[in-house]
Amino acid sequence: MSTTKFISISSQKGGVGKTTVNILAASLFHFLGKEKVAVIDCDYPQHSLEGLREKELAQLQANPTKATDFQALGIQAYPIVGCQVLEALDVAKEMEGQFDLVFIDTPGTINVPGLVELWQQLDYVFMPLEADVLSVEATLPFAAALEAFAKGQPGSRLKQYYAFWNKHVKSEKQEFYRRTEELFAQQNIPFLTTRLEQSVNYKKEGMRSTMFPLSKEFMHLGISGLIQEMAQIIFAAEAPAKATLAPRQARPVNF
């Protein structure tokens, strides 16, 4: 039986950071967690992840020092396959058994042919949202669609979907966050406890690299906690004997 887990960090609300979090998660699990990772970029037509990888490869070719730094890592970059949604399911099936984790970056709209079938291939979906009414209003029907068309459907492997806060501002009044989490609980939509903080650091090149591990100086933004919490969920069914971090962690992921 394959142990490959298919994950998507998805939203139908633009600008909530799903592509950035996909990059952070894939890179942290691959470079620091030592998981065998692959990425499918079917967020057509922009293909942001595939475009970033091509840009980084061009930089390595133009900058010998950077190329040397990459070689010194001693680990290859994870593959990124760009395709359309209708092709993504076949690509995912080809990756079955070859990787530990496959991250799938999907379009920001529900009405895409083949998307429901792709949802049913996923094990978990993580939905970023920010403290904004439009973000909440976009996430609720997205979760409802996952519930109606994927989770629990015949042949579907989708186990659960989770919401989490991105671009969290600690200095803001927290009432909106509290009320939103209560609303989601009423709809049986679980929330992760980790919140990714708002920061100008996300605009820095080192924060969104598909070729290099994330620098430890950025871990304080909640990223490490988010990945640990995701790992707890993704690998929950694995042997408890593998636990080497906090008690909640069911698989060693060292950051």
Short mmCIF file of N, CA and C in Angstrom, two decimals, residues 9-138:
data_model
loop_
_atom_site.label_atom_id
_atom_site.label_comp_id
_atom_site.label_asym_id
_atom_site.label_seq_id
_atom_site.Cartn_x
_atom_site.Cartn_y
_atom_site.Cartn_z
N ILE A 9 -2.73 23.23 -0.25
CA ILE A 9 -2.99 24.45 0.50
C ILE A 9 -3.79 25.32 -0.46
N SER A 10 -5.09 25.38 -0.26
CA SER A 10 -6.01 25.89 -1.28
C SER A 10 -6.97 26.93 -0.74
N SER A 11 -7.41 27.78 -1.65
CA SER A 11 -8.43 28.77 -1.34
C SER A 11 -9.01 29.27 -2.66
N GLN A 12 -10.26 29.71 -2.62
CA GLN A 12 -10.81 30.34 -3.81
C GLN A 12 -10.78 31.87 -3.67
N LYS A 13 -10.11 32.36 -2.61
CA LYS A 13 -9.93 33.79 -2.41
C LYS A 13 -8.50 34.15 -2.79
N GLY A 14 -8.33 35.02 -3.78
CA GLY A 14 -7.00 35.42 -4.19
C GLY A 14 -6.31 36.28 -3.14
N GLY A 15 -4.99 36.21 -3.11
CA GLY A 15 -4.21 37.07 -2.24
C GLY A 15 -4.07 36.62 -0.80
N VAL A 16 -4.55 35.41 -0.47
CA VAL A 16 -4.44 34.97 0.93
C VAL A 16 -3.13 34.23 1.20
N GLY A 17 -2.31 34.04 0.16
CA GLY A 17 -0.98 33.47 0.37
C GLY A 17 -0.87 31.98 0.16
N LYS A 18 -1.81 31.38 -0.58
CA LYS A 18 -1.76 29.92 -0.73
C LYS A 18 -0.51 29.45 -1.45
N THR A 19 -0.08 30.17 -2.50
CA THR A 19 1.10 29.75 -3.24
C THR A 19 2.35 29.88 -2.37
N THR A 20 2.45 30.99 -1.61
CA THR A 20 3.59 31.18 -0.72
C THR A 20 3.67 30.08 0.33
N VAL A 21 2.52 29.74 0.93
CA VAL A 21 2.52 28.70 1.95
C VAL A 21 2.82 27.33 1.34
N ASN A 22 2.36 27.09 0.11
CA ASN A 22 2.73 25.86 -0.58
C ASN A 22 4.24 25.74 -0.71
N ILE A 23 4.90 26.85 -1.08
CA ILE A 23 6.36 26.85 -1.22
C ILE A 23 7.02 26.58 0.13
N LEU A 24 6.58 27.30 1.16
CA LEU A 24 7.18 27.14 2.49
C LEU A 24 7.03 25.71 2.99
N ALA A 25 5.81 25.15 2.84
CA ALA A 25 5.57 23.80 3.33
C ALA A 25 6.39 22.77 2.56
N ALA A 26 6.37 22.85 1.24
CA ALA A 26 7.12 21.89 0.43
C ALA A 26 8.61 21.96 0.75
N SER A 27 9.14 23.17 0.85
CA SER A 27 10.58 23.32 1.08
C SER A 27 10.98 22.88 2.48
N LEU A 28 10.15 23.20 3.49
CA LEU A 28 10.49 22.79 4.85
C LEU A 28 10.44 21.27 5.01
N PHE A 29 9.40 20.65 4.49
CA PHE A 29 9.31 19.19 4.60
C PHE A 29 10.45 18.52 3.83
N HIS A 30 10.83 19.09 2.69
CA HIS A 30 11.86 18.47 1.86
C HIS A 30 13.27 18.70 2.40
N PHE A 31 13.64 19.96 2.59
CA PHE A 31 15.02 20.28 2.95
C PHE A 31 15.33 20.04 4.43
N LEU A 32 14.39 20.37 5.31
CA LEU A 32 14.64 20.25 6.74
C LEU A 32 13.99 19.03 7.35
N GLY A 33 12.82 18.65 6.86
CA GLY A 33 12.15 17.46 7.38
C GLY A 33 12.61 16.17 6.75
N LYS A 34 13.41 16.30 5.65
CA LYS A 34 13.97 15.14 4.96
C LYS A 34 12.91 14.21 4.37
N GLU A 35 11.72 14.75 4.08
CA GLU A 35 10.72 13.97 3.38
C GLU A 35 10.98 14.08 1.88
N LYS A 36 10.59 13.06 1.14
CA LYS A 36 10.71 13.09 -0.31
C LYS A 36 9.47 13.78 -0.86
N VAL A 37 9.67 14.98 -1.40
CA VAL A 37 8.56 15.87 -1.77
C VAL A 37 8.52 16.10 -3.27
N ALA A 38 7.32 16.27 -3.80
CA ALA A 38 7.11 16.73 -5.17
C ALA A 38 5.98 17.75 -5.16
N VAL A 39 5.95 18.59 -6.17
CA VAL A 39 4.91 19.62 -6.28
C VAL A 39 4.27 19.55 -7.66
N ILE A 40 2.95 19.60 -7.68
CA ILE A 40 2.20 19.71 -8.92
C ILE A 40 1.57 21.10 -8.96
N ASP A 41 1.94 21.89 -9.95
CA ASP A 41 1.43 23.24 -10.08
C ASP A 41 0.39 23.25 -11.20
N CYS A 42 -0.89 23.17 -10.82
CA CYS A 42 -1.95 23.23 -11.82
C CYS A 42 -2.79 24.49 -11.65
N ASP A 43 -2.17 25.52 -11.05
CA ASP A 43 -2.83 26.82 -10.90
C ASP A 43 -2.68 27.59 -12.22
N TYR A 44 -3.39 27.11 -13.23
CA TYR A 44 -3.33 27.65 -14.58
C TYR A 44 -4.15 28.95 -14.64
N PRO A 45 -3.72 30.00 -15.38
CA PRO A 45 -2.58 29.99 -16.31
C PRO A 45 -1.28 30.54 -15.73
N GLN A 46 -1.31 31.06 -14.48
CA GLN A 46 -0.10 31.74 -13.98
C GLN A 46 1.04 30.79 -13.64
N HIS A 47 0.71 29.58 -13.15
CA HIS A 47 1.76 28.61 -12.81
C HIS A 47 2.91 29.28 -12.05
N SER A 48 2.56 29.91 -10.92
CA SER A 48 3.53 30.69 -10.16
C SER A 48 4.70 29.84 -9.64
N LEU A 49 4.40 28.64 -9.17
CA LEU A 49 5.45 27.78 -8.62
C LEU A 49 6.43 27.33 -9.71
N GLU A 50 5.89 26.89 -10.83
CA GLU A 50 6.76 26.48 -11.93
C GLU A 50 7.58 27.67 -12.43
N GLY A 51 6.95 28.84 -12.49
CA GLY A 51 7.67 30.04 -12.94
C GLY A 51 8.78 30.43 -12.00
N LEU A 52 8.53 30.30 -10.69
CA LEU A 52 9.58 30.61 -9.71
C LEU A 52 10.75 29.65 -9.85
N ARG A 53 10.46 28.35 -10.05
CA ARG A 53 11.55 27.38 -10.21
C ARG A 53 12.40 27.72 -11.43
N GLU A 54 11.75 28.07 -12.55
CA GLU A 54 12.50 28.43 -13.76
C GLU A 54 13.38 29.66 -13.52
N LYS A 55 12.85 30.62 -12.77
CA LYS A 55 13.62 31.83 -12.45
C LYS A 55 14.83 31.47 -11.59
N GLU A 56 14.64 30.59 -10.61
CA GLU A 56 15.74 30.21 -9.73
C GLU A 56 16.81 29.41 -10.48
N LEU A 57 16.39 28.56 -11.39
CA LEU A 57 17.36 27.81 -12.19
C LEU A 57 18.19 28.75 -13.05
N ALA A 58 17.54 29.78 -13.61
CA ALA A 58 18.27 30.77 -14.41
C ALA A 58 19.27 31.53 -13.55
N GLN A 59 18.91 31.82 -12.31
CA GLN A 59 19.81 32.52 -11.40
C GLN A 59 21.03 31.65 -11.07
N LEU A 60 20.80 30.34 -10.89
CA LEU A 60 21.92 29.44 -10.61
C LEU A 60 22.90 29.40 -11.78
N GLN A 61 22.36 29.40 -12.98
CA GLN A 61 23.22 29.38 -14.17
C GLN A 61 24.01 30.68 -14.33
N ALA A 62 23.42 31.78 -13.89
CA ALA A 62 24.07 33.08 -14.06
C ALA A 62 24.99 33.45 -12.90
N ASN A 63 24.85 32.75 -11.78
CA ASN A 63 25.60 33.10 -10.57
C ASN A 63 26.36 31.89 -10.06
N PRO A 64 27.65 31.77 -10.38
CA PRO A 64 28.44 30.60 -9.96
C PRO A 64 28.49 30.42 -8.43
N THR A 65 28.51 31.53 -7.70
CA THR A 65 28.55 31.44 -6.24
C THR A 65 27.29 30.79 -5.69
N LYS A 66 26.16 31.21 -6.25
CA LYS A 66 24.89 30.63 -5.82
C LYS A 66 24.80 29.17 -6.22
N ALA A 67 25.32 28.84 -7.39
CA ALA A 67 25.33 27.45 -7.84
C ALA A 67 26.18 26.59 -6.90
N THR A 68 27.30 27.14 -6.46
CA THR A 68 28.17 26.42 -5.52
C THR A 68 27.46 26.20 -4.19
N ASP A 69 26.73 27.23 -3.73
CA ASP A 69 25.98 27.10 -2.48
C ASP A 69 24.92 26.01 -2.59
N PHE A 70 24.29 25.93 -3.76
CA PHE A 70 23.27 24.90 -3.94
C PHE A 70 23.91 23.50 -3.93
N GLN A 71 25.02 23.36 -4.61
CA GLN A 71 25.72 22.07 -4.62
C GLN A 71 26.14 21.65 -3.22
N ALA A 72 26.50 22.64 -2.40
CA ALA A 72 26.96 22.36 -1.04
C ALA A 72 25.85 21.82 -0.15
N LEU A 73 24.60 22.04 -0.53
CA LEU A 73 23.49 21.52 0.26
C LEU A 73 23.51 20.00 0.32
N GLY A 74 23.95 19.39 -0.78
CA GLY A 74 24.01 17.93 -0.83
C GLY A 74 22.65 17.27 -0.98
N ILE A 75 21.66 18.02 -1.43
CA ILE A 75 20.33 17.47 -1.63
C ILE A 75 19.71 18.14 -2.85
N GLN A 76 19.11 17.34 -3.70
CA GLN A 76 18.49 17.88 -4.89
C GLN A 76 17.19 18.62 -4.55
N ALA A 77 16.85 19.57 -5.38
CA ALA A 77 15.57 20.26 -5.21
C ALA A 77 14.43 19.30 -5.57
N TYR A 78 13.29 19.51 -4.96
CA TYR A 78 12.13 18.67 -5.27
C TYR A 78 11.59 19.03 -6.65
N PRO A 79 11.02 18.07 -7.35
CA PRO A 79 10.47 18.35 -8.68
C PRO A 79 9.20 19.18 -8.61
N ILE A 80 9.03 20.06 -9.58
CA ILE A 80 7.79 20.83 -9.75
C ILE A 80 7.28 20.57 -11.16
N VAL A 81 6.07 20.03 -11.25
CA VAL A 81 5.47 19.70 -12.55
C VAL A 81 4.31 20.66 -12.81
N GLY A 82 4.41 21.44 -13.87
CA GLY A 82 3.33 22.33 -14.25
C GLY A 82 2.39 21.66 -15.22
N CYS A 83 1.10 21.81 -15.00
CA CYS A 83 0.10 21.20 -15.87
C CYS A 83 -1.24 21.87 -15.64
N GLN A 84 -2.25 21.46 -16.40
CA GLN A 84 -3.60 21.92 -16.15
C GLN A 84 -4.32 20.91 -15.25
N VAL A 85 -5.44 21.32 -14.69
CA VAL A 85 -6.15 20.48 -13.74
C VAL A 85 -6.52 19.12 -14.34
N LEU A 86 -6.96 19.10 -15.57
CA LEU A 86 -7.36 17.84 -16.20
C LEU A 86 -6.19 16.86 -16.33
N GLU A 87 -4.97 17.37 -16.35
CA GLU A 87 -3.79 16.51 -16.44
C GLU A 87 -3.25 16.15 -15.06
N ALA A 88 -3.60 16.93 -14.04
CA ALA A 88 -2.99 16.79 -12.72
C ALA A 88 -3.29 15.45 -12.07
N LEU A 89 -4.49 14.91 -12.30
CA LEU A 89 -4.83 13.64 -11.68
C LEU A 89 -3.92 12.52 -12.18
N ASP A 90 -3.65 12.49 -13.48
CA ASP A 90 -2.74 11.48 -14.03
C ASP A 90 -1.32 11.68 -13.51
N VAL A 91 -0.89 12.94 -13.41
CA VAL A 91 0.45 13.21 -12.87
C VAL A 91 0.54 12.73 -11.43
N ALA A 92 -0.51 12.99 -10.64
CA ALA A 92 -0.52 12.55 -9.24
C ALA A 92 -0.45 11.03 -9.13
N LYS A 93 -1.19 10.34 -9.98
CA LYS A 93 -1.18 8.88 -9.93
C LYS A 93 0.19 8.31 -10.30
N GLU A 94 0.90 9.00 -11.21
CA GLU A 94 2.24 8.57 -11.57
C GLU A 94 3.21 8.75 -10.41
N MET A 95 2.94 9.73 -9.55
CA MET A 95 3.82 10.01 -8.40
C MET A 95 3.52 9.11 -7.22
N GLU A 96 2.37 8.44 -7.25
CA GLU A 96 1.97 7.55 -6.15
C GLU A 96 3.06 6.53 -5.87
N GLY A 97 3.51 6.47 -4.61
CA GLY A 97 4.53 5.52 -4.21
C GLY A 97 5.95 5.98 -4.42
N GLN A 98 6.15 7.07 -5.16
CA GLN A 98 7.50 7.57 -5.42
C GLN A 98 7.93 8.66 -4.44
N PHE A 99 6.94 9.29 -3.79
CA PHE A 99 7.23 10.39 -2.89
C PHE A 99 6.49 10.22 -1.57
N ASP A 100 7.01 10.86 -0.52
CA ASP A 100 6.31 10.86 0.76
C ASP A 100 5.15 11.85 0.74
N LEU A 101 5.42 13.04 0.19
CA LEU A 101 4.43 14.11 0.16
C LEU A 101 4.37 14.72 -1.24
N VAL A 102 3.17 14.92 -1.73
CA VAL A 102 2.98 15.62 -2.99
C VAL A 102 2.06 16.81 -2.72
N PHE A 103 2.57 18.02 -2.91
CA PHE A 103 1.78 19.23 -2.73
C PHE A 103 1.20 19.65 -4.08
N ILE A 104 -0.09 19.96 -4.08
CA ILE A 104 -0.78 20.32 -5.32
C ILE A 104 -1.33 21.73 -5.19
N ASP A 105 -0.82 22.64 -6.00
CA ASP A 105 -1.30 24.02 -6.02
C ASP A 105 -2.42 24.12 -7.04
N THR A 106 -3.64 24.36 -6.57
CA THR A 106 -4.82 24.33 -7.43
C THR A 106 -5.29 25.75 -7.77
N PRO A 107 -6.15 25.88 -8.78
CA PRO A 107 -6.67 27.21 -9.15
C PRO A 107 -7.53 27.81 -8.03
N GLY A 108 -7.68 29.13 -8.09
CA GLY A 108 -8.46 29.82 -7.09
C GLY A 108 -9.93 29.91 -7.41
N THR A 109 -10.43 29.03 -8.22
CA THR A 109 -11.85 28.99 -8.53
C THR A 109 -12.33 27.55 -8.56
N ILE A 110 -13.59 27.35 -8.17
CA ILE A 110 -14.13 25.99 -8.08
C ILE A 110 -14.56 25.46 -9.45
N ASN A 111 -15.02 26.34 -10.32
CA ASN A 111 -15.61 25.90 -11.59
C ASN A 111 -14.54 25.59 -12.64
N VAL A 112 -13.74 24.56 -12.36
CA VAL A 112 -12.69 24.12 -13.28
C VAL A 112 -12.90 22.64 -13.57
N PRO A 113 -13.02 22.24 -14.82
CA PRO A 113 -13.20 20.82 -15.14
C PRO A 113 -12.09 19.95 -14.55
N GLY A 114 -12.49 18.89 -13.89
CA GLY A 114 -11.52 17.96 -13.31
C GLY A 114 -11.12 18.26 -11.89
N LEU A 115 -11.53 19.43 -11.35
CA LEU A 115 -11.09 19.81 -10.02
C LEU A 115 -11.67 18.90 -8.94
N VAL A 116 -12.94 18.52 -9.06
CA VAL A 116 -13.55 17.65 -8.05
C VAL A 116 -12.83 16.31 -8.00
N GLU A 117 -12.51 15.76 -9.15
CA GLU A 117 -11.78 14.48 -9.19
C GLU A 117 -10.40 14.63 -8.56
N LEU A 118 -9.78 15.79 -8.75
CA LEU A 118 -8.47 16.03 -8.13
C LEU A 118 -8.61 16.16 -6.62
N TRP A 119 -9.66 16.85 -6.15
CA TRP A 119 -9.92 16.93 -4.71
C TRP A 119 -10.01 15.53 -4.11
N GLN A 120 -10.64 14.62 -4.80
CA GLN A 120 -10.84 13.28 -4.26
C GLN A 120 -9.54 12.48 -4.18
N GLN A 121 -8.49 12.96 -4.86
CA GLN A 121 -7.18 12.32 -4.79
C GLN A 121 -6.39 12.82 -3.57
N LEU A 122 -6.82 13.94 -3.01
CA LEU A 122 -6.10 14.54 -1.89
C LEU A 122 -6.38 13.81 -0.58
N ASP A 123 -5.38 13.83 0.31
CA ASP A 123 -5.57 13.31 1.66
C ASP A 123 -6.03 14.42 2.60
N TYR A 124 -5.43 15.61 2.45
CA TYR A 124 -5.77 16.73 3.33
C TYR A 124 -5.71 18.04 2.54
N VAL A 125 -6.59 18.97 2.92
CA VAL A 125 -6.59 20.32 2.36
C VAL A 125 -6.45 21.30 3.53
N PHE A 126 -5.54 22.26 3.37
CA PHE A 126 -5.34 23.31 4.37
C PHE A 126 -5.69 24.64 3.72
N MET A 127 -6.64 25.37 4.33
CA MET A 127 -7.21 26.56 3.72
C MET A 127 -6.76 27.82 4.46
N PRO A 128 -5.87 28.62 3.86
CA PRO A 128 -5.46 29.87 4.51
C PRO A 128 -6.52 30.94 4.36
N LEU A 129 -6.71 31.72 5.42
CA LEU A 129 -7.58 32.87 5.30
C LEU A 129 -7.04 33.99 6.18
N GLU A 130 -7.41 35.21 5.86
CA GLU A 130 -6.97 36.36 6.64
C GLU A 130 -8.16 37.01 7.30
N ALA A 131 -7.89 37.93 8.22
CA ALA A 131 -8.94 38.56 9.00
C ALA A 131 -9.69 39.58 8.17
N ASP A 132 -10.50 39.07 7.26
CA ASP A 132 -11.23 39.90 6.33
C ASP A 132 -12.55 39.19 6.01
N VAL A 133 -13.62 39.94 5.98
CA VAL A 133 -14.94 39.34 5.75
C VAL A 133 -14.99 38.61 4.41
N LEU A 134 -14.38 39.19 3.37
CA LEU A 134 -14.39 38.55 2.06
C LEU A 134 -13.65 37.23 2.07
N SER A 135 -12.56 37.16 2.83
CA SER A 135 -11.80 35.92 2.93
C SER A 135 -12.62 34.83 3.61
N VAL A 136 -13.32 35.20 4.67
CA VAL A 136 -14.17 34.25 5.38
C VAL A 136 -15.32 33.80 4.48
N GLU A 137 -15.93 34.76 3.80
CA GLU A 137 -17.08 34.43 2.93
C GLU A 137 -16.67 33.56 1.75
N ALA A 138 -15.43 33.62 1.33
CA ALA A 138 -14.96 32.77 0.24
C ALA A 138 -14.59 31.38 0.74
#
